[in-house]
């Protein structure tokens, strides 16, 4: 099964992907995580994309499309995957369709997670992430069990630099202009399912699983 998780920053794409990857044994592919890992490791790609992420702007399409196909063509994606944060522009969505068609595959579902902007801003302001293993927390809704220590690997959790309020506003604007048009794109394609992402995490998961079944 191949699934796209679509939604604005803070909608819960990563949170849901971490749950669904276990339930369905799919690979969770997050372009944001791949970029952040490269920045952390100071790779050539990391150096190219660092400024875009810091400013809340999208990385150029060509770079992102090459990167995603390098990853999706690896053997561990053969059984299927959850795409979190890709595609984000019409150009990327068309490249995904074309690339899948070339490989004799198709997209099964596009899950559009809808959440209002005030909720998104509260979520992103309170988000904390583990810089080591990528686990995601929220200071109110899902704090680590002990202080600011990651439950999974014991590293001190941090706030993402692009979760500062000024950058969050820019990211929401970028979403509206460049990514929201994908809702229409996939609606016309006939595989869009919209869920209310403002519900508690387990209810959002249930809504997605019902839609998939
Ligand atoms: P990326 O890492 O993809 O960030 P994003 O899309 O902005 O998404 P987020 O990770 O912020 O949010 P999320 O929806 O995953 O929410 P989460 O589950 O964490 O991209 C970062 C940057 O990389 C981009 O700005 C761009 O520069 C670049 N990039 C990435 N992909 C690209 C592409 N394809 N093309 C070009 N550039 C690209 O949840 C948020 C918080 O809310 C958490 O604290 C969580 O615990 C909490 N929460 C989640 N669900 C709920 C719920 N139901 N109720 C209460 N709290 C909840």
CSV table of C-alpha atoms and ligand atoms in Angstrom, one decimal:
chain,number,residue,atom,x,y,z
A,1,UNK,CA,0.0,0.0,0.0
A,2,UNK,CA,1.3,3.5,-0.9
A,3,UNK,CA,-0.2,6.4,1.1
A,4,UNK,CA,0.4,10.1,1.1
A,5,UNK,CA,-0.3,12.0,4.4
A,6,UNK,CA,-1.2,15.6,3.4
A,7,UNK,CA,-1.7,18.5,5.7
A,8,UNK,CA,-0.3,21.7,7.1
A,9,UNK,CA,2.6,22.0,9.4
A,10,UNK,CA,1.5,20.6,12.8
A,11,UNK,CA,-1.5,18.7,11.4
A,12,UNK,CA,-0.1,15.4,12.9
A,13,UNK,CA,1.4,13.8,9.8
A,14,UNK,CA,4.5,12.6,11.6
A,15,UNK,CA,2.5,11.5,14.7
A,16,UNK,CA,0.1,9.5,12.6
A,17,UNK,CA,2.8,8.0,10.4
A,18,UNK,CA,4.7,6.7,13.4
A,19,UNK,CA,1.5,4.8,14.5
A,20,UNK,CA,0.4,3.6,11.1
A,21,UNK,CA,3.9,2.4,10.1
A,22,UNK,CA,3.7,-0.1,12.9
A,23,UNK,CA,0.1,-1.1,12.3
A,24,UNK,CA,0.5,-1.7,8.6
A,25,UNK,CA,4.3,-2.5,8.4
A,26,UNK,CA,4.9,0.3,5.9
A,27,UNK,CA,8.0,2.4,5.6
A,28,UNK,CA,7.6,6.0,7.0
A,29,UNK,CA,9.3,8.3,4.6
A,30,UNK,CA,9.5,11.9,5.8
A,31,UNK,CA,11.3,14.4,3.5
A,32,UNK,CA,11.6,16.8,6.5
A,33,UNK,CA,13.4,14.1,8.6
A,34,UNK,CA,15.7,13.2,5.7
A,35,UNK,CA,16.7,16.9,5.3
A,36,UNK,CA,17.1,17.4,9.1
A,37,UNK,CA,19.3,14.3,9.3
A,38,UNK,CA,21.5,15.6,6.5
A,39,UNK,CA,21.8,19.0,8.1
A,40,UNK,CA,22.8,17.4,11.4
A,41,UNK,CA,25.4,15.3,9.7
A,42,UNK,CA,26.7,18.3,7.7
A,43,UNK,CA,26.4,16.5,4.3
A,44,UNK,CA,26.6,18.2,1.0
A,45,UNK,CA,22.8,17.9,0.8
A,46,UNK,CA,22.4,19.3,4.3
A,47,UNK,CA,24.5,22.4,3.4
A,48,UNK,CA,22.3,23.0,0.3
A,49,UNK,CA,19.0,22.8,2.2
A,50,UNK,CA,19.8,24.3,5.6
A,51,UNK,CA,18.7,27.9,4.8
A,52,UNK,CA,15.4,26.8,3.2
A,53,UNK,CA,14.4,24.8,6.4
A,54,UNK,CA,15.5,27.6,8.7
A,55,UNK,CA,13.3,30.1,6.8
A,56,UNK,CA,10.3,27.8,6.5
A,57,UNK,CA,10.6,27.8,2.7
A,58,UNK,CA,10.3,24.8,0.5
A,59,UNK,CA,13.5,23.1,-0.8
A,60,UNK,CA,13.5,23.3,-4.7
A,61,UNK,CA,11.4,20.7,-6.4
A,62,UNK,CA,14.2,19.1,-8.5
A,63,UNK,CA,16.3,18.4,-5.4
A,64,UNK,CA,13.4,17.0,-3.5
A,65,UNK,CA,12.1,14.8,-6.3
A,66,UNK,CA,15.6,13.2,-6.9
A,67,UNK,CA,15.9,12.6,-3.2
A,68,UNK,CA,12.5,10.9,-2.8
A,69,UNK,CA,13.0,8.5,-5.8
A,70,UNK,CA,16.5,7.5,-4.5
A,71,UNK,CA,14.7,6.6,-1.2
A,72,UNK,CA,11.5,5.0,-2.7
A,73,UNK,CA,13.6,2.8,-5.0
A,74,UNK,CA,15.3,1.1,-2.1
A,75,UNK,CA,14.3,-2.5,-1.3
A,76,UNK,CA,12.7,-1.7,2.1
A,77,UNK,CA,10.0,0.3,0.3
A,78,UNK,CA,8.9,-2.6,-1.9
A,79,UNK,CA,6.0,-3.5,0.4
A,80,UNK,CA,4.7,0.0,0.5
A,81,UNK,CA,5.2,3.3,2.3
A,82,UNK,CA,3.7,6.3,4.0
A,83,UNK,CA,4.8,9.6,2.5
A,84,UNK,CA,4.9,12.4,5.2
A,85,UNK,CA,5.7,15.8,3.7
A,86,UNK,CA,5.9,14.8,0.1
A,87,UNK,CA,4.5,15.9,-2.3
A,88,UNK,CA,4.2,19.5,-1.4
A,89,UNK,CA,3.8,21.2,-4.7
A,90,UNK,CA,1.8,20.3,-7.9
A,91,UNK,CA,5.2,19.7,-9.7
A,92,UNK,CA,6.1,17.2,-7.0
A,93,UNK,CA,2.7,15.5,-7.2
A,94,UNK,CA,3.0,15.1,-11.0
A,95,UNK,CA,6.5,13.7,-10.6
A,96,UNK,CA,5.2,11.2,-8.1
A,97,UNK,CA,2.4,10.1,-10.5
A,98,UNK,CA,4.8,9.9,-13.4
A,99,UNK,CA,7.4,8.0,-11.4
A,100,UNK,CA,4.9,5.5,-10.1
A,101,UNK,CA,3.4,4.9,-13.5
A,102,UNK,CA,6.9,4.2,-14.9
A,103,UNK,CA,7.3,1.6,-12.2
A,104,UNK,CA,3.9,0.1,-12.8
A,105,UNK,CA,2.6,1.2,-9.4
A,106,UNK,CA,-0.1,3.6,-8.1
A,107,UNK,CA,-0.9,5.6,-5.1
A,108,UNK,CA,-3.7,4.0,-3.0
A,109,UNK,CA,-4.7,6.8,-0.7
A,110,UNK,CA,-4.1,10.4,0.0
A,111,UNK,CA,-5.1,11.3,3.6
A,112,UNK,CA,-5.7,15.0,4.0
A,113,UNK,CA,-5.5,15.9,7.7
A,114,UNK,CA,-7.4,19.1,8.2
A,115,UNK,CA,-6.7,21.4,11.3
A,116,UNK,CA,-7.4,25.1,11.9
A,117,UNK,CA,-4.5,27.5,12.1
A,118,UNK,CA,-5.0,28.5,15.8
A,119,UNK,CA,-4.7,24.8,16.8
A,120,UNK,CA,-1.7,24.3,14.5
A,121,UNK,CA,0.2,27.3,16.1
A,122,UNK,CA,-0.5,25.9,19.6
A,123,UNK,CA,0.7,22.5,18.6
A,124,UNK,CA,3.9,23.7,16.9
A,125,UNK,CA,4.8,26.1,19.8
A,126,UNK,CA,4.5,23.1,22.3
A,127,UNK,CA,6.2,20.5,20.1
A,128,UNK,CA,9.5,19.0,21.3
A,129,UNK,CA,11.5,16.4,19.3
A,130,UNK,CA,14.3,14.1,20.1
A,131,UNK,CA,17.3,15.1,18.0
A,132,UNK,CA,18.7,11.6,18.2
A,133,UNK,CA,15.8,9.2,17.4
A,134,UNK,CA,13.1,11.6,16.1
A,135,UNK,CA,10.4,10.8,18.7
A,136,UNK,CA,7.8,13.6,18.9
A,137,UNK,CA,6.3,15.1,22.1
A,138,UNK,CA,4.1,18.0,23.1
A,139,UNK,CA,4.6,19.9,26.4
A,140,UNK,CA,0.9,19.7,27.3
A,141,UNK,CA,-0.6,16.8,25.3
A,142,UNK,CA,2.2,14.3,25.2
A,143,UNK,CA,5.2,15.3,27.5
A,144,UNK,CA,8.1,12.9,28.0
A,145,UNK,CA,7.6,10.7,31.1
A,146,UNK,CA,10.6,12.2,32.9
A,147,UNK,CA,11.3,16.0,32.5
A,148,UNK,CA,12.7,16.7,29.1
A,149,UNK,CA,14.2,13.3,28.5
A,150,UNK,CA,13.2,11.3,25.5
A,151,UNK,CA,11.2,8.1,26.6
A,152,UNK,CA,12.8,6.1,23.7
A,153,UNK,CA,16.5,6.9,23.9
A,154,UNK,CA,17.2,9.1,26.9
A,155,UNK,CA,18.4,12.2,24.9
A,156,UNK,CA,17.3,15.7,26.0
A,157,UNK,CA,14.4,16.8,23.7
A,158,UNK,CA,14.6,20.1,21.8
A,159,UNK,CA,12.4,22.6,20.0
A,160,UNK,CA,12.8,22.6,16.2
A,161,UNK,CA,14.3,25.9,15.0
A,162,UNK,CA,11.5,26.2,12.5
A,163,UNK,CA,8.9,25.9,15.3
A,164,UNK,CA,9.6,29.5,16.5
A,165,UNK,CA,6.4,31.5,16.0
A,166,UNK,CA,7.7,33.8,13.1
A,167,UNK,CA,8.8,30.8,11.1
A,168,UNK,CA,5.6,28.9,11.8
A,169,UNK,CA,3.6,31.8,10.3
A,170,UNK,CA,5.8,31.7,7.2
A,171,UNK,CA,5.4,27.9,6.9
A,172,UNK,CA,1.6,28.2,7.2
A,173,UNK,CA,1.7,30.8,4.4
A,174,UNK,CA,3.8,28.5,2.2
A,175,UNK,CA,1.4,25.7,2.9
A,176,UNK,CA,-1.6,27.8,1.7
A,177,UNK,CA,0.0,29.0,-1.5
A,178,UNK,CA,2.0,25.9,-2.6
A,179,UNK,CA,0.6,22.8,-0.9
A,180,UNK,CA,-3.1,23.4,-0.3
A,181,UNK,CA,-3.7,23.2,-4.1
A,182,UNK,CA,-2.9,19.5,-3.9
A,183,UNK,CA,-6.3,18.9,-2.2
A,184,UNK,CA,-8.1,19.8,-5.4
A,185,UNK,CA,-5.5,17.9,-7.4
A,186,UNK,CA,-6.0,14.6,-5.5
A,187,UNK,CA,-9.8,15.2,-5.3
A,188,UNK,CA,-9.9,15.2,-9.1
A,189,UNK,CA,-7.7,12.1,-9.1
A,190,UNK,CA,-10.3,10.4,-6.9
A,191,UNK,CA,-8.2,9.1,-4.1
A,192,UNK,CA,-8.5,11.9,-1.5
A,193,UNK,CA,-9.8,11.1,2.0
A,194,UNK,CA,-10.2,14.1,4.4
A,195,UNK,CA,-10.1,13.5,8.2
A,196,UNK,CA,-10.6,15.9,11.1
A,197,UNK,CA,-7.1,16.2,12.6
A,198,UNK,CA,-8.2,18.3,15.5
A,199,UNK,CA,-9.5,15.3,17.4
A,200,UNK,CA,-7.3,13.4,19.9
A,201,UNK,CA,-4.5,11.4,18.3
A,202,UNK,CA,-6.2,8.0,18.7
A,203,UNK,CA,-9.4,9.2,17.2
A,204,UNK,CA,-7.5,10.6,14.2
A,205,UNK,CA,-5.8,7.2,13.8
A,206,UNK,CA,-9.2,5.5,14.0
A,207,UNK,CA,-10.6,7.8,11.3
A,208,UNK,CA,-7.7,7.1,9.0
A,209,UNK,CA,-7.9,3.3,9.6
A,210,UNK,CA,-11.6,3.3,8.9
A,211,UNK,CA,-11.1,5.2,5.7
A,212,UNK,CA,-8.4,2.8,4.6
A,213,UNK,CA,-10.4,-0.3,5.4
B,1,LIG,P1,8.4,18.7,7.7
B,1,LIG,O1,9.4,18.1,8.6
B,1,LIG,O2,7.7,17.9,6.7
B,1,LIG,O3,7.5,19.7,8.5
B,1,LIG,P2,5.9,20.0,8.3
B,1,LIG,O4,5.2,19.5,7.1
B,1,LIG,O5,5.9,21.5,8.4
B,1,LIG,O6,5.2,19.2,9.3
B,1,LIG,P3,5.5,19.1,10.8
B,1,LIG,O7,6.6,18.1,11.0
B,1,LIG,O8,5.8,20.5,11.4
B,1,LIG,O9,4.1,18.7,11.4
B,1,LIG,P4,3.4,17.3,11.4
B,1,LIG,O10,2.1,17.4,10.5
B,1,LIG,O11,4.3,16.1,11.1
B,1,LIG,O12,2.9,17.3,12.9
B,1,LIG,P5,3.4,16.4,14.2
B,1,LIG,O13,2.9,15.0,14.0
B,1,LIG,O14,4.8,16.6,14.4
B,1,LIG,O15,9.2,19.8,6.8
B,1,LIG,C1,10.1,20.7,7.3
B,1,LIG,C2,10.8,21.5,6.2
B,1,LIG,O16,11.5,20.7,5.3
B,1,LIG,C3,9.8,22.3,5.3
B,1,LIG,O17,9.5,23.6,5.9
B,1,LIG,C4,10.7,22.5,4.0
B,1,LIG,O18,11.7,23.5,4.2
B,1,LIG,C5,11.4,21.1,4.0
B,1,LIG,N1,10.6,20.1,3.2
B,1,LIG,C6,10.1,19.0,3.7
B,1,LIG,N2,9.5,18.3,2.7
B,1,LIG,C7,9.6,19.0,1.6
B,1,LIG,C8,9.2,18.9,0.2
B,1,LIG,N3,8.4,17.8,-0.1
B,1,LIG,N4,9.4,19.9,-0.7
B,1,LIG,C9,10.2,20.9,-0.3
B,1,LIG,N5,10.6,21.1,0.9
B,1,LIG,C10,10.4,20.2,1.9
B,1,LIG,O19,2.5,17.1,15.3
B,1,LIG,C11,2.8,18.4,15.7
B,1,LIG,C12,2.6,18.5,17.3
B,1,LIG,O20,1.2,18.3,17.6
B,1,LIG,C13,3.4,17.5,18.1
B,1,LIG,O21,3.8,18.1,19.3
B,1,LIG,C14,2.3,16.4,18.4
B,1,LIG,O22,2.6,15.7,19.6
B,1,LIG,C15,1.1,17.2,18.4
B,1,LIG,N6,-0.1,16.5,17.9
B,1,LIG,C16,-0.2,15.7,16.8
B,1,LIG,N7,-1.4,15.2,16.6
B,1,LIG,C17,-2.2,15.7,17.6
B,1,LIG,C18,-3.5,15.6,18.0
B,1,LIG,N8,-4.4,14.9,17.3
B,1,LIG,N9,-4.0,16.3,19.1
B,1,LIG,C19,-3.1,17.0,19.9
B,1,LIG,N10,-1.8,17.1,19.6
B,1,LIG,C20,-1.3,16.5,18.5
